[in-house]
CSV table of C-alpha atoms and ligand atoms in Angstrom, one decimal:
chain,number,residue,atom,x,y,z
W,1,MET,CA,11.1,19.7,26.7
W,2,ALA,CA,11.6,17.1,29.5
W,3,GLY,CA,13.6,14.0,28.7
W,4,LYS,CA,12.9,12.1,25.5
W,5,LYS,CA,9.9,9.7,25.5
W,6,LYS,CA,9.8,6.6,23.4
W,7,LEU,CA,7.2,5.8,20.8
W,8,PHE,CA,6.5,2.2,19.6
W,9,VAL,CA,4.5,2.1,16.4
W,10,LYS,CA,2.9,-1.0,14.9
W,11,THR,CA,1.6,-0.8,11.4
W,12,TYR,CA,-1.1,-3.0,9.9
W,13,GLY,CA,-2.5,-3.1,6.4
W,14,CYS,CA,-1.6,-1.1,3.3
W,15,GLN,CA,1.4,0.9,2.2
W,16,MET,CA,-0.4,4.1,2.9
W,17,ASN,CA,-0.4,3.1,6.6
W,18,VAL,CA,3.3,2.6,6.4
W,19,TYR,CA,3.6,6.2,5.0
W,20,ASP,CA,1.2,7.6,7.6
W,21,SER,CA,3.1,5.8,10.5
W,22,GLU,CA,6.2,7.6,9.4
W,23,ARG,CA,4.5,10.9,9.3
W,24,MET,CA,2.8,10.4,12.7
W,25,GLN,CA,6.2,9.4,14.2
W,26,GLU,CA,7.7,12.6,12.8
W,27,ALA,CA,4.7,14.7,14.1
W,28,LEU,CA,5.1,13.2,17.6
W,29,GLY,CA,8.8,14.0,17.5
W,30,GLY,CA,7.7,17.6,18.2
W,31,GLN,CA,6.2,16.3,21.5
W,32,GLY,CA,9.5,14.8,22.5
W,33,TYR,CA,8.9,11.2,21.3
W,34,GLU,CA,11.6,9.3,19.6
W,35,PRO,CA,11.0,5.9,17.9
W,36,THR,CA,11.8,2.6,19.6
W,37,ALA,CA,11.5,-0.9,18.2
W,38,ALA,CA,10.8,-2.4,21.6
W,39,PRO,CA,7.3,-2.0,23.0
W,40,GLU,CA,8.6,-2.7,26.6
W,41,ASP,CA,10.7,0.5,26.3
W,42,ALA,CA,7.9,2.6,25.1
W,43,ASP,CA,6.1,5.5,26.8
W,44,MET,CA,3.5,5.4,24.0
W,45,ILE,CA,2.3,2.5,21.9
W,46,LEU,CA,0.6,3.5,18.7
W,47,LEU,CA,-1.3,0.9,16.6
W,48,ASN,CA,-2.0,2.1,13.1
W,49,THR,CA,-4.8,-0.2,12.0
W,50,CYS,CA,-6.5,-1.6,9.0
W,51,HIS,CA,-10.2,-2.3,8.6
W,52,ILE,CA,-10.4,-3.8,5.1
W,53,ARG,CA,-11.3,-7.3,6.1
W,54,GLU,CA,-13.1,-9.0,9.0
W,55,LYS,CA,-11.8,-9.4,12.5
W,56,ALA,CA,-9.6,-6.3,12.1
W,57,ALA,CA,-11.1,-4.7,15.2
W,58,GLU,CA,-10.9,-8.0,17.1
W,59,LYS,CA,-7.2,-8.3,16.2
W,60,ILE,CA,-6.6,-4.8,17.7
W,61,TYR,CA,-8.4,-5.6,20.9
W,62,SER,CA,-6.4,-8.8,21.4
W,63,GLU,CA,-3.2,-6.9,20.6
W,64,LEU,CA,-4.0,-4.3,23.2
W,65,GLY,CA,-4.8,-7.1,25.7
W,66,ARG,CA,-1.3,-8.5,25.2
W,67,TYR,CA,0.1,-5.2,26.4
W,68,LYS,CA,-1.8,-5.2,29.7
W,69,GLY,CA,1.3,-6.4,31.6
W,70,LEU,CA,3.3,-3.5,30.2
W,71,LYS,CA,0.7,-1.1,31.4
W,72,ALA,CA,0.6,-2.7,34.9
W,73,ALA,CA,4.4,-2.3,35.1
W,74,LYS,CA,4.4,1.3,33.8
W,75,PRO,CA,1.1,3.0,34.6
W,76,ASP,CA,2.1,6.1,32.6
W,77,LEU,CA,2.3,4.1,29.4
W,78,LYS,CA,-0.1,5.6,26.8
W,79,PHE,CA,-2.0,3.7,24.1
W,80,ALA,CA,-3.0,5.3,20.8
W,81,VAL,CA,-5.1,3.7,18.1
W,82,ALA,CA,-4.9,5.3,14.6
W,83,GLY,CA,-6.0,4.2,11.1
W,84,CYS,CA,-9.2,2.8,9.7
W,85,VAL,CA,-10.3,0.8,12.8
W,86,ALA,CA,-10.0,4.0,14.7
W,87,GLN,CA,-12.2,5.7,12.1
W,88,ALA,CA,-14.8,3.0,12.0
W,89,GLU,CA,-15.0,2.3,15.8
W,90,GLY,CA,-14.3,5.8,17.2
W,91,ALA,CA,-15.1,6.1,20.9
W,92,GLU,CA,-16.3,2.5,21.0
W,93,ILE,CA,-12.6,1.5,21.3
W,94,VAL,CA,-12.2,3.3,24.6
W,95,LYS,CA,-15.5,1.7,25.8
W,96,ARG,CA,-14.2,-1.7,25.1
W,97,GLN,CA,-10.6,-1.1,26.1
W,98,PRO,CA,-10.4,1.7,28.7
W,99,MET,CA,-6.6,1.4,28.6
W,100,VAL,CA,-6.7,3.4,25.3
W,101,ASP,CA,-5.9,7.1,25.7
W,102,LEU,CA,-6.0,8.3,22.2
W,103,VAL,CA,-8.1,7.5,19.1
W,104,VAL,CA,-7.3,9.3,15.8
W,105,GLY,CA,-8.8,8.7,12.4
W,106,PRO,CA,-6.7,8.9,9.2
W,107,GLN,CA,-7.8,12.4,8.3
W,108,SER,CA,-6.9,13.9,11.6
W,109,TYR,CA,-3.2,13.0,12.0
W,110,HIS,CA,-2.2,16.6,12.0
W,111,LYS,CA,-4.0,17.0,15.3
W,112,LEU,CA,-1.8,14.3,16.9
W,113,PRO,CA,0.7,16.6,18.5
W,114,ALA,CA,-2.0,18.6,20.3
W,115,MET,CA,-3.8,15.4,21.2
W,116,ALA,CA,-0.7,13.8,22.6
W,117,LYS,CA,-0.1,17.0,24.6
W,118,ALA,CA,-3.6,16.7,26.1
W,119,LEU,CA,-2.7,13.2,27.3
W,120,ASP,CA,0.1,14.6,29.5
W,121,GLY,CA,-2.6,16.3,31.5
W,122,GLY,CA,-4.3,13.0,32.1
W,123,ALA,CA,-7.0,13.6,29.5
W,124,ARG,CA,-8.2,11.3,26.7
W,125,ALA,CA,-8.2,12.4,23.1
W,126,ILE,CA,-10.6,11.1,20.4
W,127,ASP,CA,-10.8,12.6,16.9
W,128,THR,CA,-12.4,10.9,13.9
W,129,ASP,CA,-13.5,14.0,12.0
W,130,PHE,CA,-13.1,14.5,8.3
W,131,PRO,CA,-11.8,18.1,8.5
W,132,LEU,CA,-11.8,20.3,5.4
W,133,GLU,CA,-8.1,21.3,5.7
W,134,ASP,CA,-5.4,19.1,4.2
W,135,LYS,CA,-3.7,17.3,7.0
W,136,PHE,CA,-0.4,17.2,5.1
W,137,ASP,CA,-0.3,21.1,5.1
W,138,HIS,CA,-0.6,21.0,8.9
W,139,LEU,CA,1.7,18.1,9.7
W,140,SER,CA,5.2,19.1,10.8
W,141,ALA,CA,7.9,19.4,8.1
W,142,ARG,CA,9.5,16.1,7.3
W,143,ALA,CA,12.7,15.1,9.1
W,144,LYS,CA,15.9,15.9,7.1
W,145,ALA,CA,17.7,12.7,8.0
W,146,LYS,CA,19.2,10.4,5.4
W,147,ARG,CA,16.6,8.0,4.1
W,148,ALA,CA,16.4,4.5,2.6
W,149,PRO,CA,16.7,4.5,-1.2
W,150,ALA,CA,13.0,3.6,-1.8
W,151,ALA,CA,10.2,5.7,-0.3
W,152,PHE,CA,6.4,6.0,-0.4
W,153,LEU,CA,4.7,9.3,-1.0
W,154,THR,CA,1.0,9.7,-0.5
W,155,VAL,CA,-0.6,11.9,-3.3
W,156,GLN,CA,-4.2,10.9,-3.1
W,157,GLU,CA,-6.5,9.6,-0.4
W,158,GLY,CA,-10.0,8.3,-0.1
W,159,CYS,CA,-12.3,6.8,-2.7
W,160,ASP,CA,-15.5,7.8,-4.5
W,161,LYS,CA,-16.0,4.5,-6.3
W,162,PHE,CA,-18.0,2.8,-3.6
W,163,CYS,CA,-17.4,-0.8,-4.7
W,164,ALA,CA,-20.2,-2.7,-2.9
W,165,PHE,CA,-17.8,-4.7,-0.6
W,166,CYS,CA,-15.4,-2.0,0.4
W,167,VAL,CA,-15.1,0.1,3.6
W,168,VAL,CA,-12.5,2.5,2.2
W,169,PRO,CA,-14.9,5.2,1.1
W,170,TYR,CA,-16.3,5.2,4.6
W,171,THR,CA,-13.0,5.0,6.6
W,172,ARG,CA,-10.8,7.2,4.4
W,173,GLY,CA,-13.5,9.5,3.1
W,174,ALA,CA,-14.0,11.1,-0.3
W,175,GLU,CA,-11.2,11.4,-2.9
W,176,VAL,CA,-8.8,14.1,-2.2
W,177,SER,CA,-5.6,14.9,-4.2
W,178,ARG,CA,-2.6,16.8,-2.9
W,179,PRO,CA,-1.6,19.7,-5.2
W,180,SER,CA,1.2,18.7,-7.4
W,181,ALA,CA,3.5,21.5,-6.3
W,182,ARG,CA,3.4,20.1,-2.7
W,183,VAL,CA,4.0,16.6,-3.9
W,184,LEU,CA,7.0,17.8,-6.1
W,185,ASP,CA,8.5,19.7,-3.1
W,186,GLU,CA,8.2,16.6,-0.9
W,187,ALA,CA,9.7,14.4,-3.7
W,188,ARG,CA,12.7,16.8,-4.2
W,189,GLN,CA,13.3,16.7,-0.4
W,190,LEU,CA,13.2,12.9,-0.4
W,191,VAL,CA,15.7,12.8,-3.2
W,192,ASP,CA,18.0,15.3,-1.3
W,193,GLN,CA,17.8,12.7,1.5
W,194,GLY,CA,19.0,9.9,-0.6
W,195,VAL,CA,15.8,8.5,-2.1
W,196,ARG,CA,16.1,7.1,-5.7
W,197,GLU,CA,12.7,5.5,-6.1
W,198,ILE,CA,9.3,6.9,-5.2
W,199,THR,CA,6.1,4.9,-5.1
W,200,LEU,CA,3.1,7.3,-5.3
W,201,LEU,CA,0.3,6.1,-3.1
W,202,GLY,CA,-3.4,6.6,-3.2
W,203,GLN,CA,-6.5,4.4,-2.6
W,204,ASN,CA,-7.4,5.3,-6.2
W,205,VAL,CA,-4.1,6.9,-7.2
W,206,ASN,CA,-4.8,7.0,-10.9
W,207,ALA,CA,-7.9,9.3,-10.2
W,208,TYR,CA,-5.3,11.8,-9.0
W,209,HIS,CA,-6.4,15.3,-10.0
W,210,GLY,CA,-3.9,17.5,-8.2
W,211,HIS,CA,-2.2,18.2,-11.6
W,212,LYS,CA,-3.9,19.4,-14.7
W,213,GLY,CA,-2.5,16.4,-16.6
W,214,GLY,CA,-3.7,14.0,-13.9
W,215,LEU,CA,-1.4,11.3,-12.6
W,216,ALA,CA,0.5,11.1,-15.9
W,217,GLY,CA,1.2,14.9,-15.7
W,218,LEU,CA,2.6,14.4,-12.2
W,219,ILE,CA,4.7,11.5,-13.2
W,220,TRP,CA,6.2,13.4,-16.1
W,221,GLU,CA,7.1,16.3,-13.7
W,222,LEU,CA,8.6,13.9,-11.2
W,223,ALA,CA,10.7,12.3,-14.0
W,224,ASP,CA,12.4,15.7,-14.4
W,225,ILE,CA,13.9,15.5,-10.9
W,226,ASP,CA,17.6,14.8,-11.2
W,227,GLY,CA,18.6,11.9,-8.9
W,228,LEU,CA,15.2,10.3,-8.9
W,229,ALA,CA,15.7,7.1,-10.9
W,230,ARG,CA,12.4,5.2,-10.5
W,231,ILE,CA,8.7,6.0,-10.2
W,232,ARG,CA,5.9,3.6,-9.3
W,233,PHE,CA,2.3,4.1,-8.3
W,234,THR,CA,-0.4,2.1,-6.5
W,235,THR,CA,-3.4,1.3,-6.3
W,236,SER,CA,-5.3,1.9,-9.5
W,237,HIS,CA,-8.9,1.4,-10.7
W,238,PRO,CA,-9.3,0.2,-14.4
W,239,ASN,CA,-11.8,3.0,-15.1
W,240,ASP,CA,-9.2,5.7,-14.4
W,241,MET,CA,-6.5,4.2,-16.7
W,242,ASP,CA,-6.6,7.1,-19.1
W,243,ASP,CA,-4.7,7.4,-22.4
W,244,ALA,CA,-2.0,9.7,-21.0
W,245,LEU,CA,-1.2,7.2,-18.2
W,246,ILE,CA,-1.1,4.3,-20.6
W,247,ASP,CA,1.2,6.2,-22.9
W,248,ALA,CA,3.5,7.1,-20.0
W,249,HIS,CA,4.1,3.4,-19.5
W,250,GLY,CA,5.5,3.3,-23.0
W,251,GLN,CA,7.4,6.6,-23.0
W,252,CYS,CA,8.6,7.5,-19.5
W,253,ASP,CA,11.8,5.6,-18.8
W,254,LYS,CA,11.6,6.3,-15.1
W,255,LEU,CA,8.2,4.8,-14.8
W,256,MET,CA,8.8,1.1,-13.9
W,257,PRO,CA,7.2,-1.7,-15.9
W,258,TYR,CA,5.0,-3.0,-13.1
W,259,LEU,CA,1.3,-2.2,-12.6
W,260,HIS,CA,-1.1,-3.2,-9.8
W,261,LEU,CA,-4.5,-3.1,-11.5
W,262,PRO,CA,-7.1,-4.9,-9.4
W,263,VAL,CA,-10.1,-6.5,-11.3
W,264,GLN,CA,-11.6,-8.4,-8.3
W,265,SER,CA,-13.6,-10.8,-10.5
W,266,GLY,CA,-13.8,-12.1,-14.1
W,267,SER,CA,-17.6,-12.5,-14.1
W,268,ASP,CA,-19.6,-9.6,-15.6
W,269,LYS,CA,-22.5,-10.5,-13.3
W,270,ILE,CA,-20.3,-10.3,-10.2
W,271,LEU,CA,-18.5,-7.2,-11.4
W,272,LYS,CA,-21.9,-5.5,-11.8
W,273,ALA,CA,-23.0,-6.7,-8.3
W,274,MET,CA,-19.8,-5.3,-7.0
W,275,ALA,CA,-20.5,-1.9,-8.6
W,276,ARG,CA,-17.1,-2.0,-10.3
W,277,LYS,CA,-18.6,-0.2,-13.3
W,278,HIS,CA,-16.5,-2.1,-15.9
W,279,THR,CA,-16.7,-5.5,-17.5
W,280,ALA,CA,-14.1,-8.2,-17.8
W,281,SER,CA,-13.5,-7.4,-21.5
W,282,GLN,CA,-13.1,-3.7,-20.8
W,283,TYR,CA,-10.4,-4.7,-18.3
W,284,LEU,CA,-8.7,-7.0,-20.8
W,285,LYS,CA,-8.7,-4.3,-23.4
W,286,ILE,CA,-6.9,-1.9,-21.0
W,287,ILE,CA,-4.3,-4.7,-20.4
W,288,ASP,CA,-3.9,-5.1,-24.2
W,289,ARG,CA,-3.3,-1.4,-24.7
W,290,LEU,CA,-0.8,-1.3,-21.9
W,291,ARG,CA,1.1,-4.3,-23.2
W,292,ALA,CA,1.1,-2.8,-26.7
W,293,VAL,CA,3.1,0.2,-25.4
W,294,ARG,CA,5.1,-1.8,-22.8
W,295,PRO,CA,5.4,-5.5,-23.7
W,296,ASP,CA,7.3,-6.5,-20.6
W,297,LEU,CA,4.8,-4.9,-18.2
W,298,LEU,CA,4.4,-7.1,-15.2
W,299,LEU,CA,0.8,-7.2,-13.9
W,300,SER,CA,-0.4,-7.6,-10.4
W,301,GLY,CA,-4.0,-7.7,-9.2
W,302,ASP,CA,-6.5,-8.2,-6.4
W,303,PHE,CA,-9.3,-10.8,-6.5
W,304,ILE,CA,-12.2,-11.5,-4.2
W,305,VAL,CA,-13.8,-15.0,-4.3
W,306,GLY,CA,-17.1,-16.0,-2.7
W,307,PHE,CA,-18.7,-12.6,-3.3
W,308,PRO,CA,-22.5,-12.9,-2.6
W,309,GLY,CA,-24.2,-14.6,-5.6
W,310,GLU,CA,-20.9,-16.0,-7.1
W,311,THR,CA,-21.6,-19.4,-8.7
W,312,GLU,CA,-19.0,-22.0,-9.9
W,313,ALA,CA,-19.5,-20.6,-13.5
W,314,ASP,CA,-18.7,-17.0,-12.3
W,315,PHE,CA,-15.6,-18.4,-10.5
W,316,GLN,CA,-14.6,-20.1,-13.8
W,317,ASP,CA,-14.9,-16.7,-15.5
W,318,THR,CA,-12.4,-15.4,-12.9
W,319,LEU,CA,-10.0,-18.3,-13.6
W,320,SER,CA,-10.2,-17.7,-17.3
W,321,LEU,CA,-9.6,-14.0,-17.0
W,322,VAL,CA,-6.5,-14.8,-14.9
W,323,ARG,CA,-5.3,-17.3,-17.6
W,324,SER,CA,-5.7,-14.7,-20.3
W,325,VAL,CA,-3.9,-11.9,-18.4
W,326,GLY,CA,-1.0,-14.0,-16.9
W,327,TYR,CA,-0.2,-12.1,-13.7
W,328,GLY,CA,3.3,-11.8,-12.4
W,329,GLN,CA,2.0,-11.4,-8.9
W,330,ALA,CA,-1.4,-11.0,-7.2
W,331,TYR,CA,-3.4,-10.9,-4.0
W,332,SER,CA,-6.6,-12.9,-3.5
W,333,PHE,CA,-9.1,-12.8,-0.7
W,334,LYS,CA,-12.2,-14.6,0.5
W,335,TYR,CA,-15.1,-12.1,0.5
W,336,SER,CA,-15.6,-10.7,4.0
W,337,ALA,CA,-18.8,-8.9,4.8
W,338,ARG,CA,-18.1,-5.4,6.1
W,339,PRO,CA,-20.8,-3.8,8.2
W,340,GLY,CA,-22.3,-0.7,6.5
W,341,THR,CA,-21.3,-1.7,3.0
W,342,PRO,CA,-24.1,-2.6,0.5
W,343,ALA,CA,-22.9,-6.1,-0.1
W,344,ALA,CA,-23.1,-6.9,3.6
W,345,GLU,CA,-26.9,-7.2,3.3
W,346,LYS,CA,-26.7,-10.0,0.8
W,347,ALA,CA,-26.7,-13.8,1.4
W,348,THR,CA,-23.1,-15.1,1.5
W,349,VAL,CA,-21.6,-18.0,-0.4
W,350,ASP,CA,-21.0,-21.0,1.9
W,351,ASP,CA,-17.6,-20.8,3.6
W,352,ALA,CA,-16.3,-24.2,2.5
W,353,THR,CA,-17.1,-23.3,-1.1
W,354,ALA,CA,-15.4,-19.9,-0.9
W,355,THR,CA,-12.3,-21.5,0.8
W,356,ASP,CA,-12.1,-24.1,-2.0
W,357,ARG,CA,-12.3,-21.4,-4.7
W,358,LEU,CA,-9.6,-19.4,-2.9
W,359,HIS,CA,-7.3,-22.3,-2.9
W,360,ARG,CA,-7.9,-23.0,-6.6
W,361,LEU,CA,-7.4,-19.4,-7.6
W,362,GLN,CA,-4.2,-19.2,-5.5
W,363,ALA,CA,-2.8,-22.3,-7.1
W,364,LEU,CA,-3.2,-20.8,-10.5
W,365,LEU,CA,-1.8,-17.4,-9.4
W,366,SER,CA,1.2,-18.9,-7.8
W,367,GLU,CA,1.8,-21.0,-10.9
W,368,GLN,CA,1.8,-17.8,-12.9
W,369,GLN,CA,4.1,-16.0,-10.4
W,370,THR,CA,6.6,-18.9,-10.6
W,371,ALA,CA,6.5,-18.8,-14.4
W,372,ALA,CA,7.1,-15.0,-14.3
W,373,GLN,CA,10.0,-15.5,-11.9
W,374,ASN,CA,11.5,-18.3,-14.0
W,375,ALA,CA,11.2,-16.2,-17.2
W,376,MET,CA,13.6,-13.7,-15.7
W,377,VAL,CA,16.5,-16.2,-15.7
W,378,GLY,CA,19.1,-15.2,-18.2
W,379,ARG,CA,17.6,-11.7,-18.6
W,380,GLU,CA,19.3,-8.4,-17.7
W,381,THR,CA,17.6,-6.0,-15.4
W,382,THR,CA,18.5,-3.1,-13.2
W,383,VAL,CA,18.3,-3.4,-9.4
W,384,LEU,CA,18.2,-0.7,-6.8
W,385,PHE,CA,20.3,-1.8,-3.9
W,386,GLU,CA,18.2,-1.2,-0.7
W,387,LYS,CA,19.9,-3.2,2.1
W,388,PRO,CA,22.6,-5.8,2.8
W,389,GLY,CA,21.4,-9.4,2.5
W,390,ARG,CA,21.9,-12.1,5.0
W,391,GLU,CA,25.1,-13.5,3.4
W,392,ALA,CA,28.3,-11.5,3.7
W,393,GLY,CA,28.8,-9.2,0.7
W,394,GLN,CA,25.3,-9.7,-0.5
W,395,TRP,CA,22.9,-6.8,-1.4
W,396,VAL,CA,19.1,-7.0,-1.8
W,397,GLY,CA,17.1,-4.7,-4.0
W,398,LYS,CA,14.2,-4.6,-6.4
W,399,SER,CA,14.2,-5.3,-10.1
W,400,GLU,CA,12.4,-3.0,-12.4
W,401,HIS,CA,9.4,-5.4,-12.1
W,402,LEU,CA,9.5,-5.1,-8.3
W,403,GLN,CA,10.9,-8.6,-7.7
W,404,ALA,CA,13.4,-9.0,-4.8
W,405,VAL,CA,16.9,-9.7,-6.2
W,406,HIS,CA,19.9,-10.9,-4.3
W,407,VAL,CA,23.3,-9.9,-5.7
W,408,LEU,CA,26.8,-10.8,-4.3
W,409,THR,CA,29.2,-7.9,-5.1
W,410,SER,CA,31.6,-5.5,-3.5
W,411,GLN,CA,31.4,-3.1,-6.4
W,412,ALA,CA,28.3,-1.3,-5.5
W,413,GLY,CA,26.3,-0.4,-2.3
W,414,LYS,CA,23.2,1.0,-0.8
W,415,GLY,CA,21.3,3.4,-3.2
W,416,ASP,CA,23.2,2.3,-6.3
W,417,LEU,CA,21.4,1.2,-9.4
W,418,VAL,CA,23.1,-1.9,-10.8
W,419,LYS,CA,22.7,-3.8,-14.0
W,420,VAL,CA,22.6,-7.5,-13.3
W,421,ARG,CA,21.9,-10.8,-15.1
W,422,ILE,CA,19.4,-13.0,-13.4
W,423,THR,CA,21.0,-16.4,-12.8
W,424,GLN,CA,18.4,-18.2,-10.5
W,425,ALA,CA,14.8,-17.9,-9.6
W,426,SER,CA,12.6,-19.0,-6.7
W,427,SER,CA,8.9,-18.2,-6.3
W,428,ASN,CA,9.6,-15.1,-4.2
W,429,SER,CA,13.1,-14.0,-5.1
W,430,LEU,CA,15.8,-13.9,-7.7
W,431,GLN,CA,19.6,-14.1,-7.7
W,432,GLY,CA,21.6,-11.9,-10.0
W,433,GLU,CA,25.2,-11.5,-11.0
W,434,PHE,CA,26.7,-8.0,-11.1
W,435,LEU,CA,27.4,-6.6,-14.5
W,436,GLU,CA,27.9,-2.9,-13.9
W,437,LYS,CA,26.8,0.1,-11.9
W,438,VAL,CA,24.5,2.3,-13.9
W,439,GLY,CA,23.6,5.0,-11.5
G,501,5AD,N1,-13.6,-8.7,1.5
G,501,5AD,C1,-12.6,-9.2,0.8
G,501,5AD,N2,-11.6,-8.5,0.2
G,501,5AD,C2,-11.7,-7.2,0.2
G,501,5AD,N3,-11.0,-6.2,-0.3
G,501,5AD,C3,-11.6,-5.0,-0.1
G,501,5AD,N4,-12.7,-5.2,0.6
G,501,5AD,C4,-12.8,-6.5,0.8
G,501,5AD,C5,-13.8,-7.3,1.4
G,501,5AD,N5,-14.9,-6.8,2.0
G,501,5AD,C6,-9.8,-6.5,-1.1
G,501,5AD,C7,-10.0,-6.0,-2.6
G,501,5AD,C8,-9.1,-4.8,-2.6
G,501,5AD,C9,-8.0,-5.1,-1.6
G,501,5AD,C10,-7.2,-4.0,-1.1
G,501,5AD,O1,-8.7,-5.8,-0.6
G,501,5AD,O2,-9.5,-7.0,-3.4
G,501,5AD,O3,-8.6,-4.5,-3.9
G,502,SF4,FE1,-12.5,0.1,-2.3
G,502,SF4,FE2,-10.7,0.3,-4.3
G,502,SF4,FE3,-13.4,0.0,-4.8
G,502,SF4,FE4,-12.4,2.3,-3.8
G,502,SF4,S1,-11.9,1.4,-5.8
G,502,SF4,S2,-14.3,1.3,-3.1
G,502,SF4,S3,-10.8,1.6,-2.4
G,502,SF4,S4,-12.0,-1.5,-3.8
């Protein structure tokens, strides 16, 4: 192989894109590319894109525009667009921005090495197929280097739920689960490389069917891996929260007491229009059952305001659902019409009204987040040290409830599990004092 080439990757959107970017980076390693954090040093710039809300494509075109100077200075510089914008826009990207050499959809990443090779001959490469083979079987084996203590692991992709507002079923395709044996092999390898916490990823991760016991079955097998201390998963749909998974929250010590369970709206009328296939009270019942087995479970959610047809009364239903759940953390968005989705055909709520609702919802959610943070003060929790903090002697890691915790200590280091007492809280992070190293 000729001298090393440099690859700059910029990742947008969800955690699955973070995982995919790592895998693409590793796959391109075989083509002589090594990562760089500086676009001006790169021989290839890869944008791993997100299409979930409006203006995603516009953002990518303007980002590409910003790199024009680099291309002028280095004509051999290659541009690749991956992810959900690549899937949605396909060859259109090259038409609008001829500087782009490679367009690859999320289900075709295993073809990247061959596509990158084709570029060396001056060709363009575009692939947005949904191939039948499992891309992970064809992607290069993962690098053996030492890794950070917390890692993502994709176990499921795609979605068959077809919520009326969402592009995911179109950009990521139908639900596919990786067989549990493969997931367990990858998890063991990650643990050998120093990983202590794994977050299982899927667009609809609790619909996982790569194990006969579903996601709970996989979690219990992962829990048997020595050295793996913590398991998390995201994102889930309420209708796939089965009994075994609810029970695992009460019984599996390694499963952390944090759950991201989006509800989107508290109004049954809007939930129906969204094709969520559950009501607000069904959602609340699931939360009750989870809290019965794990009283300290911290809940997170996603909300959309201003969905077509949402009235002030519907929005009040959302606020009252939020009040009855009490979220520790949440994401909220203004509805954004996505071309090709059923909801895109409907009349939208006036923008000023939607913005006003978003602000009111966010005020309530941030009040709840602050309360959840403050409630930690005085409590003991374990923290997985991930990296040094900004102050000398300080470590930063996550609590069991996924809160960032800062701890000043010389008695533990990266990858250690430490018991701390929380001494101070702010809305986004906690301070803890070291008690003892527990793993
Ligand atoms: N408009 C606004 N928010 C959306 N989401 C998904 N599609 C849209 C859309 N068209 C939000 C949902 C989902 C999260 C990942 O993004 O809340 O749970
Ligand atoms: Fe989109 Fe999630 Fe609904 Fe699937 S379940 S369509 S990914 S919002």
